[in-house]
PDB file of N, CA and C in Angstrom:
ATOM      1  N   MET C   1      74.771  47.433-153.576  1.00  0.00           N
ATOM      2  CA  MET C   1      74.000  47.771-154.793  1.00  0.00           C
ATOM      3  C   MET C   1      74.866  48.853-155.478  1.00  0.00           C
ATOM      4  N   LEU C   2      74.712  48.529-156.823  1.00  0.00           N
ATOM      5  CA  LEU C   2      75.284  49.470-157.800  1.00  0.00           C
ATOM      6  C   LEU C   2      74.159  50.244-158.720  1.00  0.00           C
ATOM      7  N   GLU C   3      74.251  51.473-158.994  1.00  0.00           N
ATOM      8  CA  GLU C   3      73.306  52.194-159.685  1.00  0.00           C
ATOM      9  C   GLU C   3      74.206  53.197-160.863  1.00  0.00           C
ATOM     10  N   ARG C   4      73.547  53.245-161.943  1.00  0.00           N
ATOM     11  CA  ARG C   4      74.139  54.004-162.857  1.00  0.00           C
ATOM     12  C   ARG C   4      73.236  54.606-163.674  1.00  0.00           C
ATOM     13  N   GLU C   5      73.328  55.676-164.231  1.00  0.00           N
ATOM     14  CA  GLU C   5      72.458  56.441-165.358  1.00  0.00           C
ATOM     15  C   GLU C   5      72.909  55.986-166.638  1.00  0.00           C
ATOM     16  N   LEU C   6      71.999  55.542-167.579  1.00  0.00           N
ATOM     17  CA  LEU C   6      72.478  55.217-168.886  1.00  0.00           C
ATOM     18  C   LEU C   6      71.663  55.843-169.982  1.00  0.00           C
ATOM     19  N   LYS C   7      72.247  56.404-170.887  1.00  0.00           N
ATOM     20  CA  LYS C   7      71.494  57.022-171.976  1.00  0.00           C
ATOM     21  C   LYS C   7      71.105  56.113-173.265  1.00  0.00           C
ATOM     22  N   VAL C   8      70.135  56.084-173.848  1.00  0.00           N
ATOM     23  CA  VAL C   8      69.622  55.417-175.097  1.00  0.00           C
ATOM     24  C   VAL C   8      70.121  55.992-176.036  1.00  0.00           C
ATOM     25  N   VAL C   9      71.405  55.479-176.704  1.00  0.00           N
ATOM     26  CA  VAL C   9      71.636  56.340-177.846  1.00  0.00           C
ATOM     27  C   VAL C   9      71.663  55.774-179.152  1.00  0.00           C
ATOM     28  N   ASN C  10      71.010  54.355-179.219  1.00  0.00           N
ATOM     29  CA  ASN C  10      70.780  53.893-180.496  1.00  0.00           C
ATOM     30  C   ASN C  10      69.670  54.493-181.382  1.00  0.00           C
ATOM     31  N   ARG C  11      69.768  54.328-182.635  1.00  0.00           N
ATOM     32  CA  ARG C  11      68.870  55.312-183.518  1.00  0.00           C
ATOM     33  C   ARG C  11      67.170  54.828-183.103  1.00  0.00           C
ATOM     34  N   LEU C  12      66.900  53.531-182.750  1.00  0.00           N
ATOM     35  CA  LEU C  12      65.733  53.145-182.532  1.00  0.00           C
ATOM     36  C   LEU C  12      65.042  53.001-181.087  1.00  0.00           C
ATOM     37  N   GLY C  13      65.982  53.447-180.223  1.00  0.00           N
ATOM     38  CA  GLY C  13      65.581  53.325-178.930  1.00  0.00           C
ATOM     39  C   GLY C  13      65.676  51.932-178.327  1.00  0.00           C
ATOM     40  N   LEU C  14      64.890  51.876-177.218  1.00  0.00           N
ATOM     41  CA  LEU C  14      64.903  50.561-176.458  1.00  0.00           C
ATOM     42  C   LEU C  14      63.718  49.654-177.010  1.00  0.00           C
ATOM     43  N   HIS C  15      63.832  49.190-178.307  1.00  0.00           N
ATOM     44  CA  HIS C  15      62.731  48.539-178.999  1.00  0.00           C
ATOM     45  C   HIS C  15      62.955  46.911-178.689  1.00  0.00           C
ATOM     46  N   ALA C  16      62.250  46.204-179.244  1.00  0.00           N
ATOM     47  CA  ALA C  16      62.105  44.971-178.805  1.00  0.00           C
ATOM     48  C   ALA C  16      63.488  43.998-179.236  1.00  0.00           C
ATOM     49  N   ARG C  17      63.965  44.322-180.172  1.00  0.00           N
ATOM     50  CA  ARG C  17      65.246  43.641-180.565  1.00  0.00           C
ATOM     51  C   ARG C  17      66.417  44.019-179.326  1.00  0.00           C
ATOM     52  N   ALA C  18      66.507  45.453-179.196  1.00  0.00           N
ATOM     53  CA  ALA C  18      67.326  45.929-178.319  1.00  0.00           C
ATOM     54  C   ALA C  18      67.150  45.531-176.710  1.00  0.00           C
ATOM     55  N   ALA C  19      65.656  45.423-176.390  1.00  0.00           N
ATOM     56  CA  ALA C  19      65.398  44.987-175.112  1.00  0.00           C
ATOM     57  C   ALA C  19      65.553  43.480-175.021  1.00  0.00           C
ATOM     58  N   ALA C  20      65.370  42.789-175.884  1.00  0.00           N
ATOM     59  CA  ALA C  20      65.724  41.508-175.698  1.00  0.00           C
ATOM     60  C   ALA C  20      67.233  41.019-175.718  1.00  0.00           C
ATOM     61  N   LYS C  21      68.243  41.806-176.188  1.00  0.00           N
ATOM     62  CA  LYS C  21      69.655  41.737-176.015  1.00  0.00           C
ATOM     63  C   LYS C  21      69.996  42.030-174.288  1.00  0.00           C
ATOM     64  N   LEU C  22      69.086  43.065-174.171  1.00  0.00           N
ATOM     65  CA  LEU C  22      69.488  43.630-172.593  1.00  0.00           C
ATOM     66  C   LEU C  22      69.110  42.519-171.753  1.00  0.00           C
ATOM     67  N   VAL C  23      67.936  42.095-171.764  1.00  0.00           N
ATOM     68  CA  VAL C  23      67.246  40.845-170.911  1.00  0.00           C
ATOM     69  C   VAL C  23      68.106  39.839-171.035  1.00  0.00           C
ATOM     70  N   GLN C  24      68.548  39.273-172.306  1.00  0.00           N
ATOM     71  CA  GLN C  24      69.300  38.107-172.288  1.00  0.00           C
ATOM     72  C   GLN C  24      70.747  38.202-171.743  1.00  0.00           C
ATOM     73  N   LEU C  25      71.302  39.496-171.906  1.00  0.00           N
ATOM     74  CA  LEU C  25      72.618  39.616-171.041  1.00  0.00           C
ATOM     75  C   LEU C  25      72.411  39.533-169.594  1.00  0.00           C
ATOM     76  N   LEU C  26      71.538  40.399-169.029  1.00  0.00           N
ATOM     77  CA  LEU C  26      71.223  40.393-167.671  1.00  0.00           C
ATOM     78  C   LEU C  26      70.840  39.148-167.063  1.00  0.00           C
ATOM     79  N   SER C  27      70.290  38.210-167.862  1.00  0.00           N
ATOM     80  CA  SER C  27      69.546  36.963-167.334  1.00  0.00           C
ATOM     81  C   SER C  27      70.810  36.176-166.934  1.00  0.00           C
ATOM     82  N   GLY C  28      72.033  36.277-167.466  1.00  0.00           N
ATOM     83  CA  GLY C  28      72.893  35.699-167.463  1.00  0.00           C
ATOM     84  C   GLY C  28      73.936  35.678-166.057  1.00  0.00           C
ATOM     85  N   PHE C  29      73.380  36.677-165.219  1.00  0.00           N
ATOM     86  CA  PHE C  29      74.039  37.091-163.993  1.00  0.00           C
ATOM     87  C   PHE C  29      72.861  36.762-162.748  1.00  0.00           C
ATOM     88  N   GLN C  30      73.490  36.551-161.678  1.00  0.00           N
ATOM     89  CA  GLN C  30      72.924  35.942-160.514  1.00  0.00           C
ATOM     90  C   GLN C  30      72.079  37.160-159.882  1.00  0.00           C
ATOM     91  N   CYS C  31      72.713  38.278-160.030  1.00  0.00           N
ATOM     92  CA  CYS C  31      72.228  39.652-159.187  1.00  0.00           C
ATOM     93  C   CYS C  31      70.810  40.039-159.569  1.00  0.00           C
ATOM     94  N   GLN C  32      70.183  40.766-158.822  1.00  0.00           N
ATOM     95  CA  GLN C  32      68.765  41.225-159.263  1.00  0.00           C
ATOM     96  C   GLN C  32      69.190  42.686-159.994  1.00  0.00           C
ATOM     97  N   ALA C  33      68.183  42.935-161.001  1.00  0.00           N
ATOM     98  CA  ALA C  33      68.545  44.124-161.836  1.00  0.00           C
ATOM     99  C   ALA C  33      67.351  44.696-162.164  1.00  0.00           C
ATOM    100  N   SER C  34      67.286  45.849-162.108  1.00  0.00           N
ATOM    101  CA  SER C  34      66.040  46.811-162.443  1.00  0.00           C
ATOM    102  C   SER C  34      66.513  48.176-163.237  1.00  0.00           C
ATOM    103  N   LEU C  35      65.293  48.505-164.011  1.00  0.00           N
ATOM    104  CA  LEU C  35      65.651  49.574-164.819  1.00  0.00           C
ATOM    105  C   LEU C  35      64.496  50.714-164.451  1.00  0.00           C
ATOM    106  N   VAL C  36      65.015  51.772-164.250  1.00  0.00           N
ATOM    107  CA  VAL C  36      64.077  52.947-163.860  1.00  0.00           C
ATOM    108  C   VAL C  36      64.059  54.076-164.868  1.00  0.00           C
ATOM    109  N   GLY C  37      62.716  54.490-165.368  1.00  0.00           N
ATOM    110  CA  GLY C  37      62.512  55.547-166.286  1.00  0.00           C
ATOM    111  C   GLY C  37      60.996  55.782-166.340  1.00  0.00           C
ATOM    112  N   ARG C  38      61.103  57.246-166.792  1.00  0.00           N
ATOM    113  CA  ARG C  38      59.677  57.577-166.682  1.00  0.00           C
ATOM    114  C   ARG C  38      58.729  57.402-165.684  1.00  0.00           C
ATOM    115  N   GLY C  39      59.399  57.546-164.269  1.00  0.00           N
ATOM    116  CA  GLY C  39      58.673  57.283-163.317  1.00  0.00           C
ATOM    117  C   GLY C  39      58.362  55.934-162.824  1.00  0.00           C
ATOM    118  N   ARG C  40      58.902  54.956-163.527  1.00  0.00           N
ATOM    119  CA  ARG C  40      58.633  53.506-163.043  1.00  0.00           C
ATOM    120  C   ARG C  40      59.672  52.502-163.106  1.00  0.00           C
ATOM    121  N   GLU C  41      59.831  51.794-162.250  1.00  0.00           N
ATOM    122  CA  GLU C  41      60.912  50.773-161.917  1.00  0.00           C
ATOM    123  C   GLU C  41      60.344  49.383-162.462  1.00  0.00           C
ATOM    124  N   VAL C  42      61.161  48.994-163.441  1.00  0.00           N
ATOM    125  CA  VAL C  42      60.829  47.609-163.847  1.00  0.00           C
ATOM    126  C   VAL C  42      61.994  46.489-163.601  1.00  0.00           C
ATOM    127  N   ASN C  43      61.629  45.210-163.722  1.00  0.00           N
ATOM    128  CA  ASN C  43      62.580  44.081-163.756  1.00  0.00           C
ATOM    129  C   ASN C  43      63.319  44.168-164.921  1.00  0.00           C
ATOM    130  N   ALA C  44      64.778  44.278-165.123  1.00  0.00           N
ATOM    131  CA  ALA C  44      65.565  44.497-166.233  1.00  0.00           C
ATOM    132  C   ALA C  44      65.760  43.130-166.841  1.00  0.00           C
ATOM    133  N   LYS C  45      65.287  42.020-166.086  1.00  0.00           N
ATOM    134  CA  LYS C  45      65.465  40.616-166.819  1.00  0.00           C
ATOM    135  C   LYS C  45      64.164  40.115-167.346  1.00  0.00           C
ATOM    136  N   SER C  46      63.179  41.037-167.444  1.00  0.00           N
ATOM    137  CA  SER C  46      61.819  41.041-168.084  1.00  0.00           C
ATOM    138  C   SER C  46      61.730  41.589-169.225  1.00  0.00           C
ATOM    139  N   ILE C  47      61.502  41.036-170.297  1.00  0.00           N
ATOM    140  CA  ILE C  47      61.145  41.748-171.863  1.00  0.00           C
ATOM    141  C   ILE C  47      60.127  42.573-171.450  1.00  0.00           C
ATOM    142  N   MET C  48      58.961  42.122-170.964  1.00  0.00           N
ATOM    143  CA  MET C  48      57.711  43.126-171.052  1.00  0.00           C
ATOM    144  C   MET C  48      57.984  44.096-170.090  1.00  0.00           C
ATOM    145  N   GLY C  49      58.664  43.845-169.040  1.00  0.00           N
ATOM    146  CA  GLY C  49      58.945  44.993-168.146  1.00  0.00           C
ATOM    147  C   GLY C  49      59.786  46.114-168.845  1.00  0.00           C
ATOM    148  N   VAL C  50      60.982  45.658-169.643  1.00  0.00           N
ATOM    149  CA  VAL C  50      61.706  46.740-170.305  1.00  0.00           C
ATOM    150  C   VAL C  50      60.862  47.284-171.274  1.00  0.00           C
ATOM    151  N   LEU C  51      59.975  46.567-172.191  1.00  0.00           N
ATOM    152  CA  LEU C  51      59.398  47.325-173.265  1.00  0.00           C
ATOM    153  C   LEU C  51      58.485  48.207-172.664  1.00  0.00           C
ATOM    154  N   LEU C  52      58.040  47.807-171.233  1.00  0.00           N
ATOM    155  CA  LEU C  52      56.974  48.782-170.692  1.00  0.00           C
ATOM    156  C   LEU C  52      57.552  50.267-170.573  1.00  0.00           C
ATOM    157  N   LEU C  53      58.714  50.328-170.677  1.00  0.00           N
ATOM    158  CA  LEU C  53      59.448  51.717-170.405  1.00  0.00           C
ATOM    159  C   LEU C  53      59.328  52.554-171.615  1.00  0.00           C
ATOM    160  N   ALA C  54      59.097  51.856-172.611  1.00  0.00           N
ATOM    161  CA  ALA C  54      59.098  52.619-174.028  1.00  0.00           C
ATOM    162  C   ALA C  54      60.267  53.798-174.144  1.00  0.00           C
ATOM    163  N   ALA C  55      61.361  53.311-173.785  1.00  0.00           N
ATOM    164  CA  ALA C  55      62.675  54.216-173.988  1.00  0.00           C
ATOM    165  C   ALA C  55      63.048  54.786-175.385  1.00  0.00           C
ATOM    166  N   ALA C  56      62.572  55.826-175.863  1.00  0.00           N
ATOM    167  CA  ALA C  56      63.078  56.506-177.213  1.00  0.00           C
ATOM    168  C   ALA C  56      64.460  56.888-176.972  1.00  0.00           C
ATOM    169  N   PRO C  57      65.040  57.036-178.126  1.00  0.00           N
ATOM    170  CA  PRO C  57      66.211  57.504-178.495  1.00  0.00           C
ATOM    171  C   PRO C  57      66.516  58.841-177.559  1.00  0.00           C
ATOM    172  N   GLY C  58      67.445  58.938-176.864  1.00  0.00           N
ATOM    173  CA  GLY C  58      67.886  60.081-176.063  1.00  0.00           C
ATOM    174  C   GLY C  58      67.483  59.862-174.478  1.00  0.00           C
ATOM    175  N   ALA C  59      66.587  58.903-174.401  1.00  0.00           N
ATOM    176  CA  ALA C  59      66.206  58.723-172.950  1.00  0.00           C
ATOM    177  C   ALA C  59      67.086  58.290-172.049  1.00  0.00           C
ATOM    178  N   SER C  60      67.068  58.752-170.780  1.00  0.00           N
ATOM    179  CA  SER C  60      67.795  58.347-169.562  1.00  0.00           C
ATOM    180  C   SER C  60      67.208  57.326-168.819  1.00  0.00           C
ATOM    181  N   LEU C  61      68.032  56.378-168.551  1.00  0.00           N
ATOM    182  CA  LEU C  61      67.528  55.232-167.730  1.00  0.00           C
ATOM    183  C   LEU C  61      68.385  55.200-166.448  1.00  0.00           C
ATOM    184  N   VAL C  62      68.027  54.619-165.346  1.00  0.00           N
ATOM    185  CA  VAL C  62      68.909  53.921-164.119  1.00  0.00           C
ATOM    186  C   VAL C  62      68.936  52.605-164.132  1.00  0.00           C
ATOM    187  N   LEU C  63      69.889  52.151-164.036  1.00  0.00           N
ATOM    188  CA  LEU C  63      70.141  50.699-164.077  1.00  0.00           C
ATOM    189  C   LEU C  63      70.539  50.519-162.494  1.00  0.00           C
ATOM    190  N   ARG C  64      69.918  49.482-161.879  1.00  0.00           N
ATOM    191  CA  ARG C  64      70.303  49.116-160.460  1.00  0.00           C
ATOM    192  C   ARG C  64      70.591  47.668-160.378  1.00  0.00           C
ATOM    193  N   VAL C  65      71.774  47.336-160.006  1.00  0.00           N
ATOM    194  CA  VAL C  65      71.933  45.920-159.730  1.00  0.00           C
ATOM    195  C   VAL C  65      72.310  45.592-158.478  1.00  0.00           C
ATOM    196  N   ASP C  66      71.867  44.422-157.880  1.00  0.00           N
ATOM    197  CA  ASP C  66      72.296  44.221-156.498  1.00  0.00           C
ATOM    198  C   ASP C  66      72.511  42.797-156.252  1.00  0.00           C
ATOM    199  N   GLY C  67      73.821  42.277-156.021  1.00  0.00           N
ATOM    200  CA  GLY C  67      74.022  40.758-155.832  1.00  0.00           C
ATOM    201  C   GLY C  67      75.564  40.516-155.861  1.00  0.00           C
ATOM    202  N   ASP C  68      75.789  39.210-155.993  1.00  0.00           N
ATOM    203  CA  ASP C  68      77.311  39.048-155.972  1.00  0.00           C
ATOM    204  C   ASP C  68      78.255  39.338-157.131  1.00  0.00           C
ATOM    205  N   ASP C  69      77.267  39.316-158.390  1.00  0.00           N
ATOM    206  CA  ASP C  69      78.114  39.648-159.593  1.00  0.00           C
ATOM    207  C   ASP C  69      77.674  40.866-160.010  1.00  0.00           C
ATOM    208  N   GLU C  70      77.204  41.792-159.248  1.00  0.00           N
ATOM    209  CA  GLU C  70      76.551  43.058-159.587  1.00  0.00           C
ATOM    210  C   GLU C  70      77.610  44.141-160.372  1.00  0.00           C
ATOM    211  N   ALA C  71      78.816  43.920-160.037  1.00  0.00           N
ATOM    212  CA  ALA C  71      79.755  44.683-160.853  1.00  0.00           C
ATOM    213  C   ALA C  71      80.186  44.167-162.333  1.00  0.00           C
ATOM    214  N   ALA C  72      80.007  42.825-162.503  1.00  0.00           N
ATOM    215  CA  ALA C  72      80.305  42.267-163.924  1.00  0.00           C
ATOM    216  C   ALA C  72      79.026  42.639-164.656  1.00  0.00           C
ATOM    217  N   ALA C  73      77.856  42.360-163.976  1.00  0.00           N
ATOM    218  CA  ALA C  73      76.725  42.904-164.699  1.00  0.00           C
ATOM    219  C   ALA C  73      76.374  44.088-165.159  1.00  0.00           C
ATOM    220  N   MET C  74      76.765  44.947-164.322  1.00  0.00           N
ATOM    221  CA  MET C  74      76.737  46.528-164.543  1.00  0.00           C
ATOM    222  C   MET C  74      77.714  46.897-165.903  1.00  0.00           C
ATOM    223  N   GLU C  75      78.861  46.356-165.790  1.00  0.00           N
ATOM    224  CA  GLU C  75      79.939  46.657-166.769  1.00  0.00           C
ATOM    225  C   GLU C  75      79.318  46.090-168.139  1.00  0.00           C
ATOM    226  N   ALA C  76      78.798  44.775-168.017  1.00  0.00           N
ATOM    227  CA  ALA C  76      78.374  44.354-169.412  1.00  0.00           C
ATOM    228  C   ALA C  76      77.229  45.176-170.067  1.00  0.00           C
ATOM    229  N   ALA C  77      76.442  45.464-168.944  1.00  0.00           N
ATOM    230  CA  ALA C  77      75.042  46.287-169.477  1.00  0.00           C
ATOM    231  C   ALA C  77      75.740  47.688-170.092  1.00  0.00           C
ATOM    232  N   VAL C  78      76.557  48.284-169.252  1.00  0.00           N
ATOM    233  CA  VAL C  78      77.039  49.622-169.808  1.00  0.00           C
ATOM    234  C   VAL C  78      77.758  49.546-171.153  1.00  0.00           C
ATOM    235  N   ALA C  79      78.491  48.366-171.288  1.00  0.00           N
ATOM    236  CA  ALA C  79      79.198  48.084-172.714  1.00  0.00           C
ATOM    237  C   ALA C  79      77.903  48.081-173.713  1.00  0.00           C
ATOM    238  N   LEU C  80      76.941  47.337-173.438  1.00  0.00           N
ATOM    239  CA  LEU C  80      75.909  47.094-174.391  1.00  0.00           C
ATOM    240  C   LEU C  80      75.342  48.336-174.814  1.00  0.00           C
ATOM    241  N   PHE C  81      74.975  49.304-173.762  1.00  0.00           N
ATOM    242  CA  PHE C  81      74.522  50.619-174.256  1.00  0.00           C
ATOM    243  C   PHE C  81      75.498  51.302-174.967  1.00  0.00           C
ATOM    244  N   GLU C  82      76.667  51.230-174.451  1.00  0.00           N
ATOM    245  CA  GLU C  82      77.729  52.305-175.376  1.00  0.00           C
ATOM    246  C   GLU C  82      77.879  51.733-176.615  1.00  0.00           C
ATOM    247  N   ARG C  83      77.678  50.368-176.880  1.00  0.00           N
ATOM    248  CA  ARG C  83      77.903  49.807-178.293  1.00  0.00           C
ATOM    249  C   ARG C  83      76.703  50.058-179.058  1.00  0.00           C
ATOM    250  N   ARG C  84      75.601  50.628-178.607  1.00  0.00           N
ATOM    251  CA  ARG C  84      74.219  50.880-179.342  1.00  0.00           C
ATOM    252  C   ARG C  84      73.568  49.570-179.507  1.00  0.00           C
ATOM    253  N   PHE C  85      73.726  48.744-178.662  1.00  0.00           N
ATOM    254  CA  PHE C  85      73.000  47.459-178.737  1.00  0.00           C
ATOM    255  C   PHE C  85      73.551  46.678-179.930  1.00  0.00           C
ATOM    256  N   ASP C  86      74.707  47.055-180.479  1.00  0.00           N
ATOM    257  CA  ASP C  86      75.288  46.311-181.762  1.00  0.00           C
ATOM    258  C   ASP C  86      74.463  46.640-182.798  1.00  0.00           C
ATOM    259  N   GLU C  87      73.642  47.881-183.011  1.00  0.00           N
ATOM    260  CA  GLU C  87      72.708  47.857-184.159  1.00  0.00           C
ATOM    261  C   GLU C  87      73.013  48.995-185.210  1.00  0.00           C
ATOM    262  N   ASP C  88      73.721  50.073-184.649  1.00  0.00           N
ATOM    263  CA  ASP C  88      74.117  51.313-185.744  1.00  0.00           C
ATOM    264  C   ASP C  88      75.284  51.760-185.227  1.00  0.00           C
ATOM    265  N   GLY C  89      76.060  52.060-186.198  1.00  0.00           N
ATOM    266  CA  GLY C  89      77.268  52.795-186.011  1.00  0.00           C
ATOM    267  C   GLY C  89      77.518  54.094-185.695  1.00  0.00           C
TER     268      GLY C  89
END
């Protein structure tokens, strides 16, 4: 299992469009994925779960991935967060 703290750095936070991008990305991997924030852990492959976190700009989340392709999933998710979900420069 891999675990990494990620900061929400895009201007609008983890809103519907950003959450959908994350869910779509992680759904392409076989590993289990979860996000932890504000005292709750949710399935990172579930749009409703990710939206439930209501992660505002500046929020810190922990991504946990576990499975055969966990390293690739973590790398892809980290890149998406670092690119600010391809939303703003």
